[in-house]
GROMACS .gro file of C-alpha atoms in nm:
model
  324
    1UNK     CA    1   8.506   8.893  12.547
    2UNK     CA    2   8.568   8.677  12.859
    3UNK     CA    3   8.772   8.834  13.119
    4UNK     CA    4   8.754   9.151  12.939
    5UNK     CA    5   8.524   9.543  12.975
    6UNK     CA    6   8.536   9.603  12.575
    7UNK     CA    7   8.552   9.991  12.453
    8UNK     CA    8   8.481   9.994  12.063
    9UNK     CA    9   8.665  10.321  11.874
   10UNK     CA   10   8.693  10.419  11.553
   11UNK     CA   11   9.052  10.532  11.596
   12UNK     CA   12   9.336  10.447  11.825
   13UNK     CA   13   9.568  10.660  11.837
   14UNK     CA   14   9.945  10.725  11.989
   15UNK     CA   15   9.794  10.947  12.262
   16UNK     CA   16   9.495  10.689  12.333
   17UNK     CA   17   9.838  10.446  12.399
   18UNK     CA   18  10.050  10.738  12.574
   19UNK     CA   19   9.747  10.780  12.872
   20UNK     CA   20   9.673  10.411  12.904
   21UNK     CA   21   9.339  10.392  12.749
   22UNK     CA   22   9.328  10.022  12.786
   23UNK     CA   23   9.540   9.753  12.895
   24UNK     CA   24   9.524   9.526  12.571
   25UNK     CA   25   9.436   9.637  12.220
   26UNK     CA   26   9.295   9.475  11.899
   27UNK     CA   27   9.247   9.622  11.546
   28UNK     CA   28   9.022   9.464  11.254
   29UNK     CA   29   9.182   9.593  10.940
   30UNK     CA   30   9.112   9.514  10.564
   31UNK     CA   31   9.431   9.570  10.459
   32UNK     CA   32   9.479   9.862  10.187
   33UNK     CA   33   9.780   9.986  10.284
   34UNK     CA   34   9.730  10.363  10.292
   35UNK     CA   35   9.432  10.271  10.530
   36UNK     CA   36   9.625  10.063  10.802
   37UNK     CA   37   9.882  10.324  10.799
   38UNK     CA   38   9.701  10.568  11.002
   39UNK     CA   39   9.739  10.294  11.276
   40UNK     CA   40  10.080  10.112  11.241
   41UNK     CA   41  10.230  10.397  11.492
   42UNK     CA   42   9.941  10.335  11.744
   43UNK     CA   43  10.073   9.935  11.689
   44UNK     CA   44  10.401   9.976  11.750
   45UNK     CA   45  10.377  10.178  12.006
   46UNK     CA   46  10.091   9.952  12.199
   47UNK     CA   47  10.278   9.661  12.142
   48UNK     CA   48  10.593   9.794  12.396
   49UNK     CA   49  10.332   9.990  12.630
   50UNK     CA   50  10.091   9.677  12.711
   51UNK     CA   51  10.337   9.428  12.697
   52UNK     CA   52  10.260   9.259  12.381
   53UNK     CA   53   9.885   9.259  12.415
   54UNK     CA   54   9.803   9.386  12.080
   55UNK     CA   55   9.588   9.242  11.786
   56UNK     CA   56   9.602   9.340  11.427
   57UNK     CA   57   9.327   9.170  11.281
   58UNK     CA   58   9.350   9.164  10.922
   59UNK     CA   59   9.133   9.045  10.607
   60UNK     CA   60   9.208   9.067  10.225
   61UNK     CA   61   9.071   8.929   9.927
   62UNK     CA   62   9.437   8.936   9.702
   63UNK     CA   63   9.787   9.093   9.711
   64UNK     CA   64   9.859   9.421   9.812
   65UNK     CA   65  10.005   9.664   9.578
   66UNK     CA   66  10.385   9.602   9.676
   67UNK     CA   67  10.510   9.984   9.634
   68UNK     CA   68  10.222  10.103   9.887
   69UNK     CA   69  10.381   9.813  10.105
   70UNK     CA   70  10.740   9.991  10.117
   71UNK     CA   71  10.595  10.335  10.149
   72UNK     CA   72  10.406  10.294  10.447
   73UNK     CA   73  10.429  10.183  10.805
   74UNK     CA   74  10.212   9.889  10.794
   75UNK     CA   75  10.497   9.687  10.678
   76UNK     CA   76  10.630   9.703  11.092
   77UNK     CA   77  10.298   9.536  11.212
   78UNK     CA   78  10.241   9.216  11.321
   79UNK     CA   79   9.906   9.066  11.161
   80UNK     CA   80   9.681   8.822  11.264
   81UNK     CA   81   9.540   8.677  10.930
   82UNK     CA   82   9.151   8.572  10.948
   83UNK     CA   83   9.218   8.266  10.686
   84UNK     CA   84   9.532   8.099  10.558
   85UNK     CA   85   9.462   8.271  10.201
   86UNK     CA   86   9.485   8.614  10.390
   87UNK     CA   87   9.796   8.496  10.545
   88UNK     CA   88   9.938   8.377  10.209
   89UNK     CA   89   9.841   8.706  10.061
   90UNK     CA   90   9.991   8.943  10.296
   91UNK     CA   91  10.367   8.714  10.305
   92UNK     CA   92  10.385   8.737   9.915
   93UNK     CA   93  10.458   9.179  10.053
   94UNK     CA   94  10.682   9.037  10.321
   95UNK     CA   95  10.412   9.165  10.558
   96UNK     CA   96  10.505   8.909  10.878
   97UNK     CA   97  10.169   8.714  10.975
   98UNK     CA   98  10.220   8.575  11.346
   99UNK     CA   99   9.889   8.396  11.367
  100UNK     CA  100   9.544   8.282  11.191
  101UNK     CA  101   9.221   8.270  11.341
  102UNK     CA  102   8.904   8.225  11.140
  103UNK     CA  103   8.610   8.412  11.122
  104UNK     CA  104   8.323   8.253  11.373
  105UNK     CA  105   7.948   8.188  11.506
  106UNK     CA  106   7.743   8.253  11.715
  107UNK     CA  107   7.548   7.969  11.823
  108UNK     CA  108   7.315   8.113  12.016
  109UNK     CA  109   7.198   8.350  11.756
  110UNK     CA  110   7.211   8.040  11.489
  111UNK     CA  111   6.925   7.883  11.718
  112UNK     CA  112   6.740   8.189  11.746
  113UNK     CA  113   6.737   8.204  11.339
  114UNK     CA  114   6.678   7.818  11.341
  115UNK     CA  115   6.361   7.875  11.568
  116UNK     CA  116   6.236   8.177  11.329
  117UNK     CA  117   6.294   8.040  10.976
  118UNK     CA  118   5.999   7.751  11.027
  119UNK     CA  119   5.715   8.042  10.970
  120UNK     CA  120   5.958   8.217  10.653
  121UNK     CA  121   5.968   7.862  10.548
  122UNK     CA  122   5.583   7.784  10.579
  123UNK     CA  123   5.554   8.096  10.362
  124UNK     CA  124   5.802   7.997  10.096
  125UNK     CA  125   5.672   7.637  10.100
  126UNK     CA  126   5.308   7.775  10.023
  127UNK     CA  127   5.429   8.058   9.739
  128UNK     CA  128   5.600   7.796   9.572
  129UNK     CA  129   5.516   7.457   9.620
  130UNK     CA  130   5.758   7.160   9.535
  131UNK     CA  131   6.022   7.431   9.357
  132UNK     CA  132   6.372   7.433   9.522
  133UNK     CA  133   6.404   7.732   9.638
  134UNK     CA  134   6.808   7.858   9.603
  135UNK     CA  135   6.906   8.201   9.825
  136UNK     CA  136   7.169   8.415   9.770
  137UNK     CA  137   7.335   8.666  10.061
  138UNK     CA  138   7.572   8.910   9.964
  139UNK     CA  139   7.650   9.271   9.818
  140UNK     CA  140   7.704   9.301   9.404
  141UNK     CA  141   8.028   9.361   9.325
  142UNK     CA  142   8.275   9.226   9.097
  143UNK     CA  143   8.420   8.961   9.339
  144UNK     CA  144   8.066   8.790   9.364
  145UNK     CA  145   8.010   8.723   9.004
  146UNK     CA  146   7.615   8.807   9.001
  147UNK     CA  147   7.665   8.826   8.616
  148UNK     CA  148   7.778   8.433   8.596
  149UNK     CA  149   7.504   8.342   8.864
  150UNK     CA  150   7.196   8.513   8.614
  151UNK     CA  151   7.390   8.344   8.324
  152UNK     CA  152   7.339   7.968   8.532
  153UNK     CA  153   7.029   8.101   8.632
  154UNK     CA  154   6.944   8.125   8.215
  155UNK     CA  155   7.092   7.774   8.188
  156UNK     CA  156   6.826   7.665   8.464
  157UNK     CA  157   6.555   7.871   8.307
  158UNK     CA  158   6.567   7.640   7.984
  159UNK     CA  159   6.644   7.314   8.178
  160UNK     CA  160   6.467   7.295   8.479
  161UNK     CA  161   6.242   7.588   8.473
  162UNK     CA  162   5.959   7.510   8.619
  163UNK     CA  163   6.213   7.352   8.961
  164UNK     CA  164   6.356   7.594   9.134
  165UNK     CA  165   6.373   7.966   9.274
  166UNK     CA  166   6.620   8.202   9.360
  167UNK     CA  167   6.586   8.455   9.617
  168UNK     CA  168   6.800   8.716   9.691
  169UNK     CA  169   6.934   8.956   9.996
  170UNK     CA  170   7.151   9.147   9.773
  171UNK     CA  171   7.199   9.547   9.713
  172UNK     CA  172   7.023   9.681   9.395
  173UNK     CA  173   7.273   9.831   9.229
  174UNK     CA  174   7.186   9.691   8.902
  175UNK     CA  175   6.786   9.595   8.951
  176UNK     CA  176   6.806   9.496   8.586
  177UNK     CA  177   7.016   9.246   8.594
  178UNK     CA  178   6.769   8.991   8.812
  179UNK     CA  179   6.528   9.073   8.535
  180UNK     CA  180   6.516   8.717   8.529
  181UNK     CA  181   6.247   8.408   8.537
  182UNK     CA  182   6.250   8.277   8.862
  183UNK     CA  183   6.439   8.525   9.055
  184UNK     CA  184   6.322   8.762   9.354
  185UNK     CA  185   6.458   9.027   9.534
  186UNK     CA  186   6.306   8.963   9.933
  187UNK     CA  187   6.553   9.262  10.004
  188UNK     CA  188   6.788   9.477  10.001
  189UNK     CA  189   7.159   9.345  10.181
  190UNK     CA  190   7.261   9.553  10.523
  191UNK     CA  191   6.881   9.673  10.558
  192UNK     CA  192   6.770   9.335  10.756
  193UNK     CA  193   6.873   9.242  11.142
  194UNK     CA  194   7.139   8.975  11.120
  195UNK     CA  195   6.914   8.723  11.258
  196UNK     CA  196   6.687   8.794  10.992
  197UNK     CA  197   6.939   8.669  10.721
  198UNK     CA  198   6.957   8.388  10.907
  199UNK     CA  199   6.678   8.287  10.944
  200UNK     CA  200   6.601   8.322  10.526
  201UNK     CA  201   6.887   8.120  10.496
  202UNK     CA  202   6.756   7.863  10.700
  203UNK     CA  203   6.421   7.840  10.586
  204UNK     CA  204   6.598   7.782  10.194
  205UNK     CA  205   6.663   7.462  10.095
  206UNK     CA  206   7.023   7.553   9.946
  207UNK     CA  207   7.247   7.911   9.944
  208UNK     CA  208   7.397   7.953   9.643
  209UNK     CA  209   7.726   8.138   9.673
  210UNK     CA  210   7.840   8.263   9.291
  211UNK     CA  211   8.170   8.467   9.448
  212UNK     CA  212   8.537   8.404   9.347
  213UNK     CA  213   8.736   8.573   9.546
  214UNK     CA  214   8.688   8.588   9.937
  215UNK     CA  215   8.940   8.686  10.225
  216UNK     CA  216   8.701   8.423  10.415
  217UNK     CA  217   8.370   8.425  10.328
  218UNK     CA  218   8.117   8.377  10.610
  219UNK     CA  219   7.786   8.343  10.429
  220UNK     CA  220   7.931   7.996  10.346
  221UNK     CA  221   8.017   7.932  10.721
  222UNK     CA  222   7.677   8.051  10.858
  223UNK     CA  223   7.434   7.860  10.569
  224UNK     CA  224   7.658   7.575  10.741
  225UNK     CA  225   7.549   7.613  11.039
  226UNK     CA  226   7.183   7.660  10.983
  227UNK     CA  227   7.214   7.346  10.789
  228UNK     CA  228   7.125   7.499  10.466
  229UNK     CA  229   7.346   7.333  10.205
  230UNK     CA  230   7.630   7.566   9.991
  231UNK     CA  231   7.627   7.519   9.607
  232UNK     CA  232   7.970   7.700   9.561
  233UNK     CA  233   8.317   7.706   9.338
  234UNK     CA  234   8.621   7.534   9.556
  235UNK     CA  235   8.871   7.767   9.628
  236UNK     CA  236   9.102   7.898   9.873
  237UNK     CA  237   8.966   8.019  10.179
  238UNK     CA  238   8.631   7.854  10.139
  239UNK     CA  239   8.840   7.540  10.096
  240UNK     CA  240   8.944   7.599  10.465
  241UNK     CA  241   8.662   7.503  10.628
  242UNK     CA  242   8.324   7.430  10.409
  243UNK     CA  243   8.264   7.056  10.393
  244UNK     CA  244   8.294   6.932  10.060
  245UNK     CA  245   8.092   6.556  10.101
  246UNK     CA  246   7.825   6.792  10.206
  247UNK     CA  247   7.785   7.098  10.017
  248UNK     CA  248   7.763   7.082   9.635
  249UNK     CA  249   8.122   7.217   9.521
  250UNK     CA  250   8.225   7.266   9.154
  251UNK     CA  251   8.577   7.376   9.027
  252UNK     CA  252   8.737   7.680   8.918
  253UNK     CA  253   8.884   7.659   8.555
  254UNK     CA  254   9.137   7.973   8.586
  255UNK     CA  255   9.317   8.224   8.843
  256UNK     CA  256   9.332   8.589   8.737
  257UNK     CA  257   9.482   8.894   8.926
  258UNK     CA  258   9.290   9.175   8.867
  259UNK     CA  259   9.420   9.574   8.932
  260UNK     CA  260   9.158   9.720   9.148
  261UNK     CA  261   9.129  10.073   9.311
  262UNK     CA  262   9.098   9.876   9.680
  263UNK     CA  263   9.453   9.882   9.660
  264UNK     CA  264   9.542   9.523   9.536
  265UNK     CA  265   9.530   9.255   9.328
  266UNK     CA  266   9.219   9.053   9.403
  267UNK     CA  267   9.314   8.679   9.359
  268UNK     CA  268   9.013   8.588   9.099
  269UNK     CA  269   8.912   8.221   9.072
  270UNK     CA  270   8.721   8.198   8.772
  271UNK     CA  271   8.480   7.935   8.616
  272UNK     CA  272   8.209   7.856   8.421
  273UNK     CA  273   7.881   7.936   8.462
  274UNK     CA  274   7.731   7.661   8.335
  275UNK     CA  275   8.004   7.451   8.603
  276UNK     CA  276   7.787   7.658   8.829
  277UNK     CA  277   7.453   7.553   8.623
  278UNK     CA  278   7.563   7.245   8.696
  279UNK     CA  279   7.593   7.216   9.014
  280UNK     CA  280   7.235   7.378   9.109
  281UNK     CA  281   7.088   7.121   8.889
  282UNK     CA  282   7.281   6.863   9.077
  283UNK     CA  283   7.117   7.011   9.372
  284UNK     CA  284   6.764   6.990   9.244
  285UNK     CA  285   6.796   6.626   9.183
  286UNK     CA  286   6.944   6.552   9.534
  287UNK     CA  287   6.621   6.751   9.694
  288UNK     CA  288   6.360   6.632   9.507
  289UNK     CA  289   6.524   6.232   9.494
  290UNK     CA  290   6.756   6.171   9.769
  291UNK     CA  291   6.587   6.295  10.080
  292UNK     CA  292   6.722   6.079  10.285
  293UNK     CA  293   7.097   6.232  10.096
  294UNK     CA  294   6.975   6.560  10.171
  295UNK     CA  295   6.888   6.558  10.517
  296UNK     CA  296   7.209   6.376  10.584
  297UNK     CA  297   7.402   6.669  10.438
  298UNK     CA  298   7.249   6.922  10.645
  299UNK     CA  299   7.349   6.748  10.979
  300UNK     CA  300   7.657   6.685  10.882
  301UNK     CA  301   7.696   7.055  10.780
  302UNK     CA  302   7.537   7.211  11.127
  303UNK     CA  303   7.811   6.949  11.283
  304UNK     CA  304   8.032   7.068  11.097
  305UNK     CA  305   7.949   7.407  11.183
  306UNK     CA  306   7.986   7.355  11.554
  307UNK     CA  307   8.341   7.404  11.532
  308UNK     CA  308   8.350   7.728  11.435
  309UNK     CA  309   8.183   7.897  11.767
  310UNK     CA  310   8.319   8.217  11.874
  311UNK     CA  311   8.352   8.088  12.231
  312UNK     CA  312   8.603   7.825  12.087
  313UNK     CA  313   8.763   8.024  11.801
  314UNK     CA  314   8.803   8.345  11.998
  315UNK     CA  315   8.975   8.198  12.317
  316UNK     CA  316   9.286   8.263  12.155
  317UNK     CA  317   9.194   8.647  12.108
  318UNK     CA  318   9.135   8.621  12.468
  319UNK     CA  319   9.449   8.465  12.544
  320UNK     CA  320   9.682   8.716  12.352
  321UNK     CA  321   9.476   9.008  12.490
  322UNK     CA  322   9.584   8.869  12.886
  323UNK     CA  323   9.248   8.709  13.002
  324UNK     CA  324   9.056   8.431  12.989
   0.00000   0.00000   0.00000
């Protein structure tokens, strides 16, 4: 970070603060209560000892359970929220939120994916022809809705079967489930270099993105700015910054709060899969009959992008931390 030597820990702790580890402090906390806890002493304490320099950086995907809330310490920190969901989501606990910076890019490693997806794309292009080839990033868990993607994907199947692909960089959790016409595993999510996921991004012609409930939701940001095209549900935070003339959007029918052992209410925005259906279809006809459409999207989207570099979005760390 500009202006500042970094130390990464695990743990900060009152002592750490006591001896003057550092001169300025920031935390990145999903925020289940009895986890932050730990830390809200270390907070409080740093925020006196180093003037104010402090940084609670803080995702989550719903509302925390109020009662954990009151019962812990977290309640006496000051959060930085990484979206203006998150932010709504922690006030609704009368947590205070001070600030909200997004999540962010690197643009240098965005090139370096750019420059690598031509060969991945060479490859794809030759495996399967003229088919529109969809990718999806992400772990399997209930937030993501895999189960309403394979049910659009069975929409597609009987519509446009012989169109389109979907790959996937997911975990296989539940290998039977993409069982499915049309639909490859190229591997398995965390076990690729970042760059890598990039780069398969970038060589797709759209990322599908199936989830409903996000405290940001960077795939969406980083398809952006490889200028791969999003076909996802509109909804707070991706509502924040995707760019809805470009991407392929689609509605959300229903909000649900469901009880979840991550300590919270996750803030469900639920639709239809064949909404979803839908929209991919939508997406195979703008490909393969409005090229000129297309190619306008994605640059508009890498514009787009652009404004979400960490040099730009992260000054302001660097100005609460006392440099830069």
């Amino acid at each position: 970070m500009d202006g500042h030597s970094v130390m990464y820990r695990s743990f900060i702790s009152v002592y750490d603060v006591l001896h003057g580890l550092a001169d300025s402090y920031m935390w990145f906390f999903i925020m289940n209560p009895t986890w932050v806890n730990p830390q809200a002493p270390a907070f409080i304490f740093a925020k006196e000892k180093a003037d104010g320099r402090v940084v609670a950086y803080a995702t989550i995907e719903g509302i925390p359970y109020p009662t954990l809330v009151q019962a812990t310490g977290t309640k006496y920190v000051e959060y930085t929220a990484n979206s203006y969901f998150t932010k709504e989501c922690l006030e609704k606990v009368g947590y205070k939120v001070v600030d909200v910076v997004h999540h962010a890019i690197d643009l240098d490693e965005v090139e370096r994916a750019v420059r690598l997806a031509g060969f991945a794309r060479r490859k794809i292009k030759t495996d399967f022809k003229d088919r529109v080839v969809f990718c999806y990033v992400g772990r399997d868990d209930h937030r993501k809705q895999l189960d309403r993607l394979m049910k659009a994907v069975d929409i597609l199947n009987e519509r446009r079967g012989d169109d389109f692909v979907l790959l996937m960089h997911t975990e296989l959790r539940r290998p039977k489930l993409f069982e499915r016409p049309n639909v490859y595993i190229t591997s398995q999510f965390g076990q690729r270099p970042h760059y890598e996921v990039l780069a398969l991004i970038a060589a797709c012609d759209y990322m599908v993105f199936p989830s409903v409930c996000e405290g940001f939701g960077v795939p969406v940001l980083e398809s952006m700015a490889v200028g791969t095209p999003v076909v996802h549900c509109w909804f707070p935070p991706l509502s924040e910054f995707s760019l809805k003339e470009a991407n392929i959007t689609f509605d959300y029918i229903d909000e649900e709060f469901w009880k979840t052992s991550a300590e919270q209410y996750f803030w469900m925005h639920m639709y239809d899969p064949q909404d979803l259906a839908d929209a991919m279809e939508r997406a195979i006809d703008i490909y393969k009959n409005y090229k000129s459409d297309y190619e306008d999207r994605r640059a508009k989207l890498r514009e787009h992008a652009r404004r979400w570099d960490y040099r730009i979005v992260y000054s302001k760390f660097a100005r609460k931390l006392g440099g830069g």
